[in-house]
Amino acid sequence: RAAPAFRAPAVRAPAFRAPAFRAPAFRAPASAAARARRMILLPFRNVTREPAHEWLTTGAPLMLAEALGQYRDLAIVAEERVTAARRRLGFAPDAGLDETQLLRLAEQTDGWTAVTGNVLAAGGRLRLTAQAFDIPTASVVARAEADAPADADVRQAFERLSVQLLEAVGVRAAPTDVAARTTHSVEAYRAYVRGIQAWQRSAYADARQAFGEAVLSHYPNPPFEKDKEFRRALGVAVKSIGAKAIESAPTLKPSARPLQLLQESLGRA
């Protein structure tokens, strides 16, 4: 018998798949005036690298958001949306971005005017500077500056910054009481900001600790009932890292039960 003819195994060429392409979610408005009123607030830079002022790198955009967000003439990209977009794009939460990266971020968030700035400590005072620039053209559209004693409630300085930024983009503004829109406890607000910083870099154990400290430093003097918006913000932050987030913070006293205090206060809102 003749040997069977050799048949090479069939080989199928892999089907060609074109790389996935996602169009930008948003496109820049043609009008510079329209772009100026769609703001994305980015981290500030702690120029002197004082550890006591590191919370302001994240706290600065949060405070400006409180001051600017009440104006209907402006659209402020929410912090949660900025963080989610940076994660999708692979940008570190506190990293400076170049022009190309900023444009990609704007296409994901619809924020076309970037606001950032510096924190400088010298001679017992804090000097705060901010600038807003049009992302598509990389041109500065507004500058602002304010200073305050280093040991003072710095939120008032951010109120002055916000007024200068608003006037530069043609919005009539009056000073906003950022403390009233956040919490009367400066220590609680600083702890809350530290929690947001930790959450942004996915350090959830540190976030749990900081949010727990925010509850404990706020409760009961003054009582939570006076700061409803702050309670709600803490509630959202806690929910984002799990229902029992604060309870699991390692160095908090179990008897303090900060999560329960927060939940009870939210129930009385």
PDB file of C-alpha atoms in Angstrom:
ATOM      1  CA  ARG A   1       0.000   0.000   0.000  1.00  0.00           C
ATOM      2  CA  ALA A   2       1.081   3.465  -0.766  1.00  0.00           C
ATOM      3  CA  ALA A   3       1.779   5.624   2.247  1.00  0.00           C
ATOM      4  CA  PRO A   4      -1.045   8.047   2.917  1.00  0.00           C
ATOM      5  CA  ALA A   5      -0.483  11.462   1.539  1.00  0.00           C
ATOM      6  CA  PHE A   6       0.778  13.832   4.146  1.00  0.00           C
ATOM      7  CA  ARG A   7      -1.644  16.550   5.019  1.00  0.00           C
ATOM      8  CA  ALA A   8      -0.403  19.522   6.865  1.00  0.00           C
ATOM      9  CA  PRO A   9      -2.718  20.641   9.641  1.00  0.00           C
ATOM     10  CA  ALA A  10      -5.004  23.409   8.630  1.00  0.00           C
ATOM     11  CA  VAL A  11      -3.896  26.762   9.871  1.00  0.00           C
ATOM     12  CA  ARG A  12      -6.353  29.580  10.025  1.00  0.00           C
ATOM     13  CA  ALA A  13      -5.053  33.059   9.859  1.00  0.00           C
ATOM     14  CA  PRO A  14      -6.336  35.047  12.815  1.00  0.00           C
ATOM     15  CA  ALA A  15      -9.147  37.359  11.944  1.00  0.00           C
ATOM     16  CA  PHE A  16      -7.931  40.922  11.648  1.00  0.00           C
ATOM     17  CA  ARG A  17      -9.269  43.212  14.294  1.00  0.00           C
ATOM     18  CA  ALA A  18      -8.777  46.897  13.946  1.00  0.00           C
ATOM     19  CA  PRO A  19      -7.664  48.564  17.179  1.00  0.00           C
ATOM     20  CA  ALA A  20     -10.556  49.987  19.119  1.00  0.00           C
ATOM     21  CA  PHE A  21     -10.935  53.692  18.669  1.00  0.00           C
ATOM     22  CA  ARG A  22     -12.956  55.846  20.976  1.00  0.00           C
ATOM     23  CA  ALA A  23     -13.906  59.260  19.824  1.00  0.00           C
ATOM     24  CA  PRO A  24     -13.530  62.039  22.384  1.00  0.00           C
ATOM     25  CA  ALA A  25     -16.593  62.264  24.584  1.00  0.00           C
ATOM     26  CA  PHE A  26     -16.669  66.041  24.214  1.00  0.00           C
ATOM     27  CA  ARG A  27     -15.387  68.611  21.762  1.00  0.00           C
ATOM     28  CA  ALA A  28     -14.238  72.097  22.639  1.00  0.00           C
ATOM     29  CA  PRO A  29     -16.782  74.889  22.175  1.00  0.00           C
ATOM     30  CA  ALA A  30     -15.724  77.188  19.357  1.00  0.00           C
ATOM     31  CA  SER A  31     -16.182  80.288  21.485  1.00  0.00           C
ATOM     32  CA  ALA A  32     -13.381  81.207  23.883  1.00  0.00           C
ATOM     33  CA  ALA A  33     -15.962  82.838  26.164  1.00  0.00           C
ATOM     34  CA  ALA A  34     -17.906  79.568  26.370  1.00  0.00           C
ATOM     35  CA  ARG A  35     -14.742  77.585  27.122  1.00  0.00           C
ATOM     36  CA  ALA A  36     -13.795  80.033  29.877  1.00  0.00           C
ATOM     37  CA  ARG A  37     -16.945  79.097  31.784  1.00  0.00           C
ATOM     38  CA  ARG A  38     -16.355  75.355  31.714  1.00  0.00           C
ATOM     39  CA  MET A  39     -13.727  74.866  34.396  1.00  0.00           C
ATOM     40  CA  ILE A  40     -11.744  71.871  35.541  1.00  0.00           C
ATOM     41  CA  LEU A  41      -9.971  72.380  38.874  1.00  0.00           C
ATOM     42  CA  LEU A  42      -6.585  70.708  39.203  1.00  0.00           C
ATOM     43  CA  PRO A  43      -4.212  70.146  42.159  1.00  0.00           C
ATOM     44  CA  PHE A  44      -2.109  73.040  43.437  1.00  0.00           C
ATOM     45  CA  ARG A  45       1.638  72.706  44.004  1.00  0.00           C
ATOM     46  CA  ASN A  46       3.112  72.907  47.490  1.00  0.00           C
ATOM     47  CA  VAL A  47       6.159  74.906  46.412  1.00  0.00           C
ATOM     48  CA  THR A  48       7.921  74.992  49.784  1.00  0.00           C
ATOM     49  CA  ARG A  49       6.927  71.381  50.525  1.00  0.00           C
ATOM     50  CA  GLU A  50       5.875  72.119  54.070  1.00  0.00           C
ATOM     51  CA  PRO A  51       4.160  68.940  55.371  1.00  0.00           C
ATOM     52  CA  ALA A  52       1.586  71.051  57.235  1.00  0.00           C
ATOM     53  CA  HIS A  53       0.411  72.513  53.927  1.00  0.00           C
ATOM     54  CA  GLU A  54       0.404  69.357  51.826  1.00  0.00           C
ATOM     55  CA  TRP A  55      -3.359  68.972  52.313  1.00  0.00           C
ATOM     56  CA  LEU A  56      -3.817  72.162  50.281  1.00  0.00           C
ATOM     57  CA  THR A  57      -2.663  70.486  47.062  1.00  0.00           C
ATOM     58  CA  THR A  58      -6.015  68.705  46.997  1.00  0.00           C
ATOM     59  CA  GLY A  59      -7.872  71.058  49.317  1.00  0.00           C
ATOM     60  CA  ALA A  60      -7.343  74.058  47.031  1.00  0.00           C
ATOM     61  CA  PRO A  61      -9.436  72.746  44.115  1.00  0.00           C
ATOM     62  CA  LEU A  62     -12.056  71.439  46.538  1.00  0.00           C
ATOM     63  CA  MET A  63     -12.423  74.848  48.197  1.00  0.00           C
ATOM     64  CA  LEU A  64     -12.499  76.646  44.860  1.00  0.00           C
ATOM     65  CA  ALA A  65     -15.196  74.224  43.724  1.00  0.00           C
ATOM     66  CA  GLU A  66     -17.302  75.198  46.738  1.00  0.00           C
ATOM     67  CA  ALA A  67     -16.864  78.887  45.959  1.00  0.00           C
ATOM     68  CA  LEU A  68     -17.296  78.682  42.185  1.00  0.00           C
ATOM     69  CA  GLY A  69     -19.906  75.959  42.031  1.00  0.00           C
ATOM     70  CA  GLN A  70     -22.761  78.148  43.227  1.00  0.00           C
ATOM     71  CA  TYR A  71     -22.743  80.268  40.060  1.00  0.00           C
ATOM     72  CA  ARG A  72     -25.105  79.099  37.342  1.00  0.00           C
ATOM     73  CA  ASP A  73     -23.044  80.887  34.710  1.00  0.00           C
ATOM     74  CA  LEU A  74     -20.228  78.388  35.305  1.00  0.00           C
ATOM     75  CA  ALA A  75     -19.895  74.648  34.812  1.00  0.00           C
ATOM     76  CA  ILE A  76     -17.411  73.116  37.262  1.00  0.00           C
ATOM     77  CA  VAL A  77     -16.314  69.538  36.616  1.00  0.00           C
ATOM     78  CA  ALA A  78     -17.007  67.489  39.753  1.00  0.00           C
ATOM     79  CA  GLU A  79     -13.958  66.164  41.609  1.00  0.00           C
ATOM     80  CA  GLU A  80     -15.202  62.567  41.318  1.00  0.00           C
ATOM     81  CA  ARG A  81     -15.438  62.930  37.551  1.00  0.00           C
ATOM     82  CA  VAL A  82     -11.930  64.365  37.304  1.00  0.00           C
ATOM     83  CA  THR A  83     -10.515  61.509  39.388  1.00  0.00           C
ATOM     84  CA  ALA A  84     -12.333  58.880  37.300  1.00  0.00           C
ATOM     85  CA  ALA A  85     -11.073  60.430  34.053  1.00  0.00           C
ATOM     86  CA  ARG A  86      -7.478  60.579  35.295  1.00  0.00           C
ATOM     87  CA  ARG A  87      -7.662  56.905  36.230  1.00  0.00           C
ATOM     88  CA  ARG A  88      -9.015  55.936  32.814  1.00  0.00           C
ATOM     89  CA  LEU A  89      -6.258  57.881  31.115  1.00  0.00           C
ATOM     90  CA  GLY A  90      -3.533  56.568  33.421  1.00  0.00           C
ATOM     91  CA  PHE A  91      -2.667  59.964  34.901  1.00  0.00           C
ATOM     92  CA  ALA A  92      -1.513  59.992  38.528  1.00  0.00           C
ATOM     93  CA  PRO A  93      -3.852  62.045  40.761  1.00  0.00           C
ATOM     94  CA  ASP A  94      -1.223  64.616  41.743  1.00  0.00           C
ATOM     95  CA  ALA A  95       0.888  64.634  38.574  1.00  0.00           C
ATOM     96  CA  GLY A  96       1.354  67.741  36.490  1.00  0.00           C
ATOM     97  CA  LEU A  97      -0.035  67.379  32.967  1.00  0.00           C
ATOM     98  CA  ASP A  98       1.374  68.623  29.691  1.00  0.00           C
ATOM     99  CA  GLU A  99      -0.712  70.271  26.961  1.00  0.00           C
ATOM    100  CA  THR A 100      -1.539  67.002  25.197  1.00  0.00           C
ATOM    101  CA  GLN A 101      -2.586  65.296  28.433  1.00  0.00           C
ATOM    102  CA  LEU A 102      -4.729  68.260  29.437  1.00  0.00           C
ATOM    103  CA  LEU A 103      -6.507  68.155  26.094  1.00  0.00           C
ATOM    104  CA  ARG A 104      -7.273  64.455  26.561  1.00  0.00           C
ATOM    105  CA  LEU A 105      -8.591  65.186  30.044  1.00  0.00           C
ATOM    106  CA  ALA A 106     -10.779  67.997  28.706  1.00  0.00           C
ATOM    107  CA  GLU A 107     -12.208  65.696  26.034  1.00  0.00           C
ATOM    108  CA  GLN A 108     -13.207  63.269  28.779  1.00  0.00           C
ATOM    109  CA  THR A 109     -14.687  65.787  31.213  1.00  0.00           C
ATOM    110  CA  ASP A 110     -15.898  68.755  29.118  1.00  0.00           C
ATOM    111  CA  GLY A 111     -13.796  71.108  31.231  1.00  0.00           C
ATOM    112  CA  TRP A 112     -11.950  73.459  28.878  1.00  0.00           C
ATOM    113  CA  THR A 113     -10.458  76.001  31.278  1.00  0.00           C
ATOM    114  CA  ALA A 114      -7.937  74.484  33.677  1.00  0.00           C
ATOM    115  CA  VAL A 115      -7.391  76.141  37.042  1.00  0.00           C
ATOM    116  CA  THR A 116      -4.298  75.349  39.068  1.00  0.00           C
ATOM    117  CA  GLY A 117      -1.868  77.227  41.298  1.00  0.00           C
ATOM    118  CA  ASN A 118       0.833  77.315  43.944  1.00  0.00           C
ATOM    119  CA  VAL A 119       1.076  77.385  47.733  1.00  0.00           C
ATOM    120  CA  LEU A 120       4.122  79.216  49.089  1.00  0.00           C
ATOM    121  CA  ALA A 121       4.961  79.523  52.795  1.00  0.00           C
ATOM    122  CA  ALA A 122       7.286  82.298  53.925  1.00  0.00           C
ATOM    123  CA  GLY A 123       7.617  84.494  56.998  1.00  0.00           C
ATOM    124  CA  GLY A 124       4.701  82.969  58.830  1.00  0.00           C
ATOM    125  CA  ARG A 125       2.313  83.596  55.931  1.00  0.00           C
ATOM    126  CA  LEU A 126       0.856  81.604  53.058  1.00  0.00           C
ATOM    127  CA  ARG A 127       0.861  83.086  49.577  1.00  0.00           C
ATOM    128  CA  LEU A 128      -1.639  81.504  47.212  1.00  0.00           C
ATOM    129  CA  THR A 129      -1.559  82.044  43.469  1.00  0.00           C
ATOM    130  CA  ALA A 130      -3.928  80.649  40.864  1.00  0.00           C
ATOM    131  CA  GLN A 131      -4.162  80.827  37.124  1.00  0.00           C
ATOM    132  CA  ALA A 132      -6.800  79.730  34.651  1.00  0.00           C
ATOM    133  CA  PHE A 133      -5.822  78.882  31.119  1.00  0.00           C
ATOM    134  CA  ASP A 134      -7.666  77.897  27.979  1.00  0.00           C
ATOM    135  CA  ILE A 135      -6.713  74.280  27.254  1.00  0.00           C
ATOM    136  CA  PRO A 136      -7.095  74.241  23.441  1.00  0.00           C
ATOM    137  CA  THR A 137      -4.912  77.328  22.983  1.00  0.00           C
ATOM    138  CA  ALA A 138      -2.743  77.003  26.140  1.00  0.00           C
ATOM    139  CA  SER A 139      -3.280  80.713  26.820  1.00  0.00           C
ATOM    140  CA  VAL A 140      -3.744  82.207  30.284  1.00  0.00           C
ATOM    141  CA  VAL A 141      -7.166  83.799  30.744  1.00  0.00           C
ATOM    142  CA  ALA A 142      -7.027  84.728  34.436  1.00  0.00           C
ATOM    143  CA  ARG A 143      -4.621  85.147  37.338  1.00  0.00           C
ATOM    144  CA  ALA A 144      -5.382  85.549  41.028  1.00  0.00           C
ATOM    145  CA  GLU A 145      -3.480  85.771  44.290  1.00  0.00           C
ATOM    146  CA  ALA A 146      -4.189  86.031  47.991  1.00  0.00           C
ATOM    147  CA  ASP A 147      -2.341  85.550  51.249  1.00  0.00           C
ATOM    148  CA  ALA A 148      -3.138  84.664  54.850  1.00  0.00           C
ATOM    149  CA  PRO A 149      -1.359  83.942  58.120  1.00  0.00           C
ATOM    150  CA  ALA A 150      -0.006  80.415  58.029  1.00  0.00           C
ATOM    151  CA  ASP A 151      -1.976  79.442  61.143  1.00  0.00           C
ATOM    152  CA  ALA A 152      -5.270  81.048  60.057  1.00  0.00           C
ATOM    153  CA  ASP A 153      -8.325  79.503  58.419  1.00  0.00           C
ATOM    154  CA  VAL A 154      -7.081  79.597  54.835  1.00  0.00           C
ATOM    155  CA  ARG A 155     -10.557  79.172  53.370  1.00  0.00           C
ATOM    156  CA  GLN A 156     -11.093  82.934  53.416  1.00  0.00           C
ATOM    157  CA  ALA A 157      -8.087  83.365  51.119  1.00  0.00           C
ATOM    158  CA  PHE A 158      -9.667  80.971  48.631  1.00  0.00           C
ATOM    159  CA  GLU A 159     -12.833  83.040  48.730  1.00  0.00           C
ATOM    160  CA  ARG A 160     -10.771  86.007  47.502  1.00  0.00           C
ATOM    161  CA  LEU A 161      -9.127  83.885  44.819  1.00  0.00           C
ATOM    162  CA  SER A 162     -12.502  82.770  43.519  1.00  0.00           C
ATOM    163  CA  VAL A 163     -13.769  86.359  43.190  1.00  0.00           C
ATOM    164  CA  GLN A 164     -10.727  87.320  41.105  1.00  0.00           C
ATOM    165  CA  LEU A 165     -11.142  84.294  38.837  1.00  0.00           C
ATOM    166  CA  LEU A 166     -14.830  84.990  38.333  1.00  0.00           C
ATOM    167  CA  GLU A 167     -14.291  88.630  37.455  1.00  0.00           C
ATOM    168  CA  ALA A 168     -11.655  87.657  34.901  1.00  0.00           C
ATOM    169  CA  VAL A 169     -14.144  85.469  32.979  1.00  0.00           C
ATOM    170  CA  GLY A 170     -16.914  88.067  33.137  1.00  0.00           C
ATOM    171  CA  VAL A 171     -19.013  86.726  36.005  1.00  0.00           C
ATOM    172  CA  ARG A 172     -20.194  89.165  38.640  1.00  0.00           C
ATOM    173  CA  ALA A 173     -19.227  87.753  41.985  1.00  0.00           C
ATOM    174  CA  ALA A 174     -19.557  88.359  45.687  1.00  0.00           C
ATOM    175  CA  PRO A 175     -17.354  86.685  48.309  1.00  0.00           C
ATOM    176  CA  THR A 176     -18.569  83.210  49.248  1.00  0.00           C
ATOM    177  CA  ASP A 177     -18.412  81.870  52.790  1.00  0.00           C
ATOM    178  CA  VAL A 178     -16.566  78.629  52.063  1.00  0.00           C
ATOM    179  CA  ALA A 179     -16.528  77.693  55.750  1.00  0.00           C
ATOM    180  CA  ALA A 180     -20.321  77.893  55.848  1.00  0.00           C
ATOM    181  CA  ARG A 181     -20.536  75.737  52.731  1.00  0.00           C
ATOM    182  CA  THR A 182     -18.187  73.101  54.158  1.00  0.00           C
ATOM    183  CA  THR A 183     -17.839  72.821  57.938  1.00  0.00           C
ATOM    184  CA  HIS A 184     -17.137  75.126  60.845  1.00  0.00           C
ATOM    185  CA  SER A 185     -14.454  72.716  62.059  1.00  0.00           C
ATOM    186  CA  VAL A 186     -11.159  73.379  60.268  1.00  0.00           C
ATOM    187  CA  GLU A 187      -9.649  70.190  61.714  1.00  0.00           C
ATOM    188  CA  ALA A 188     -12.542  68.119  60.358  1.00  0.00           C
ATOM    189  CA  TYR A 189     -12.194  69.652  56.914  1.00  0.00           C
ATOM    190  CA  ARG A 190      -8.442  69.012  56.792  1.00  0.00           C
ATOM    191  CA  ALA A 191      -9.027  65.377  57.739  1.00  0.00           C
ATOM    192  CA  TYR A 192     -11.711  65.107  55.061  1.00  0.00           C
ATOM    193  CA  VAL A 193      -9.304  66.464  52.426  1.00  0.00           C
ATOM    194  CA  ARG A 194      -6.620  63.991  53.523  1.00  0.00           C
ATOM    195  CA  GLY A 195      -9.213  61.256  53.023  1.00  0.00           C
ATOM    196  CA  ILE A 196      -9.946  62.489  49.499  1.00  0.00           C
ATOM    197  CA  GLN A 197      -6.212  62.560  48.739  1.00  0.00           C
ATOM    198  CA  ALA A 198      -5.859  58.958  49.892  1.00  0.00           C
ATOM    199  CA  TRP A 199      -8.950  57.875  47.961  1.00  0.00           C
ATOM    200  CA  GLN A 200      -7.609  59.469  44.774  1.00  0.00           C
ATOM    201  CA  ARG A 201      -4.450  57.379  44.965  1.00  0.00           C
ATOM    202  CA  SER A 202      -6.463  54.242  45.927  1.00  0.00           C
ATOM    203  CA  ALA A 203      -4.954  54.138  49.438  1.00  0.00           C
ATOM    204  CA  TYR A 204      -8.234  53.045  50.982  1.00  0.00           C
ATOM    205  CA  ALA A 205      -6.888  52.200  54.438  1.00  0.00           C
ATOM    206  CA  ASP A 206      -5.523  55.745  54.766  1.00  0.00           C
ATOM    207  CA  ALA A 207      -8.811  57.122  53.423  1.00  0.00           C
ATOM    208  CA  ARG A 208     -10.782  55.194  56.035  1.00  0.00           C
ATOM    209  CA  GLN A 209      -8.531  56.544  58.760  1.00  0.00           C
ATOM    210  CA  ALA A 210      -8.812  60.151  57.611  1.00  0.00           C
ATOM    211  CA  PHE A 211     -12.590  60.076  57.172  1.00  0.00           C
ATOM    212  CA  GLY A 212     -12.911  58.576  60.626  1.00  0.00           C
ATOM    213  CA  GLU A 213     -10.792  61.390  62.050  1.00  0.00           C
ATOM    214  CA  ALA A 214     -13.002  63.904  60.242  1.00  0.00           C
ATOM    215  CA  VAL A 215     -16.061  62.498  62.001  1.00  0.00           C
ATOM    216  CA  LEU A 216     -14.421  62.376  65.409  1.00  0.00           C
ATOM    217  CA  SER A 217     -12.907  65.857  65.249  1.00  0.00           C
ATOM    218  CA  HIS A 218     -16.265  67.263  64.199  1.00  0.00           C
ATOM    219  CA  TYR A 219     -18.457  65.426  66.689  1.00  0.00           C
ATOM    220  CA  PRO A 220     -20.029  66.726  68.875  1.00  0.00           C
ATOM    221  CA  ASN A 221     -18.630  70.284  68.939  1.00  0.00           C
ATOM    222  CA  PRO A 222     -20.093  71.795  66.849  1.00  0.00           C
ATOM    223  CA  PRO A 223     -22.801  69.190  66.267  1.00  0.00           C
ATOM    224  CA  PHE A 224     -23.179  67.696  62.838  1.00  0.00           C
ATOM    225  CA  GLU A 225     -26.623  69.272  62.495  1.00  0.00           C
ATOM    226  CA  LYS A 226     -25.001  72.635  61.691  1.00  0.00           C
ATOM    227  CA  ASP A 227     -23.064  71.300  58.695  1.00  0.00           C
ATOM    228  CA  LYS A 228     -25.509  69.278  56.622  1.00  0.00           C
ATOM    229  CA  GLU A 229     -23.579  69.531  53.354  1.00  0.00           C
ATOM    230  CA  PHE A 230     -20.390  68.387  55.043  1.00  0.00           C
ATOM    231  CA  ARG A 231     -22.200  65.396  56.534  1.00  0.00           C
ATOM    232  CA  ARG A 232     -23.525  64.461  53.119  1.00  0.00           C
ATOM    233  CA  ALA A 233     -20.063  64.832  51.555  1.00  0.00           C
ATOM    234  CA  LEU A 234     -18.595  62.564  54.224  1.00  0.00           C
ATOM    235  CA  GLY A 235     -21.411  60.091  53.649  1.00  0.00           C
ATOM    236  CA  VAL A 236     -20.664  59.942  49.926  1.00  0.00           C
ATOM    237  CA  ALA A 237     -16.944  59.532  50.624  1.00  0.00           C
ATOM    238  CA  VAL A 238     -17.560  56.710  53.084  1.00  0.00           C
ATOM    239  CA  LYS A 239     -19.934  54.959  50.682  1.00  0.00           C
ATOM    240  CA  SER A 240     -17.297  55.091  47.943  1.00  0.00           C
ATOM    241  CA  ILE A 241     -14.952  52.864  49.943  1.00  0.00           C
ATOM    242  CA  GLY A 242     -17.484  50.508  51.490  1.00  0.00           C
ATOM    243  CA  ALA A 243     -20.326  50.514  53.954  1.00  0.00           C
ATOM    244  CA  LYS A 244     -18.085  49.788  56.958  1.00  0.00           C
ATOM    245  CA  ALA A 245     -15.197  51.919  55.795  1.00  0.00           C
ATOM    246  CA  ILE A 246     -14.698  54.060  58.881  1.00  0.00           C
ATOM    247  CA  GLU A 247     -15.324  51.246  61.359  1.00  0.00           C
ATOM    248  CA  SER A 248     -12.279  49.376  60.042  1.00  0.00           C
ATOM    249  CA  ALA A 249      -9.839  52.260  60.522  1.00  0.00           C
ATOM    250  CA  PRO A 250      -7.107  50.643  62.636  1.00  0.00           C
ATOM    251  CA  THR A 251      -6.218  53.345  65.165  1.00  0.00           C
ATOM    252  CA  LEU A 252      -9.667  54.698  66.003  1.00  0.00           C
ATOM    253  CA  LYS A 253     -11.176  53.724  69.320  1.00  0.00           C
ATOM    254  CA  PRO A 254     -13.960  51.187  68.721  1.00  0.00           C
ATOM    255  CA  SER A 255     -16.059  52.864  71.428  1.00  0.00           C
ATOM    256  CA  ALA A 256     -16.162  56.052  69.373  1.00  0.00           C
ATOM    257  CA  ARG A 257     -18.050  54.263  66.575  1.00  0.00           C
ATOM    258  CA  PRO A 258     -17.594  57.124  64.117  1.00  0.00           C
ATOM    259  CA  LEU A 259     -19.508  55.475  61.279  1.00  0.00           C
ATOM    260  CA  GLN A 260     -22.549  55.028  63.472  1.00  0.00           C
ATOM    261  CA  LEU A 261     -22.352  58.680  64.532  1.00  0.00           C
ATOM    262  CA  LEU A 262     -22.239  59.703  60.890  1.00  0.00           C
ATOM    263  CA  GLN A 263     -25.145  57.479  59.931  1.00  0.00           C
ATOM    264  CA  GLU A 264     -27.242  58.714  62.853  1.00  0.00           C
ATOM    265  CA  SER A 265     -26.556  62.341  61.985  1.00  0.00           C
ATOM    266  CA  LEU A 266     -27.469  61.717  58.343  1.00  0.00           C
ATOM    267  CA  GLY A 267     -30.710  60.186  59.507  1.00  0.00           C
ATOM    268  CA  ARG A 268     -31.560  63.411  61.319  1.00  0.00           C
ATOM    269  CA  ALA A 269     -30.862  65.587  58.248  1.00  0.00           C
TER     270      ALA A 269
END
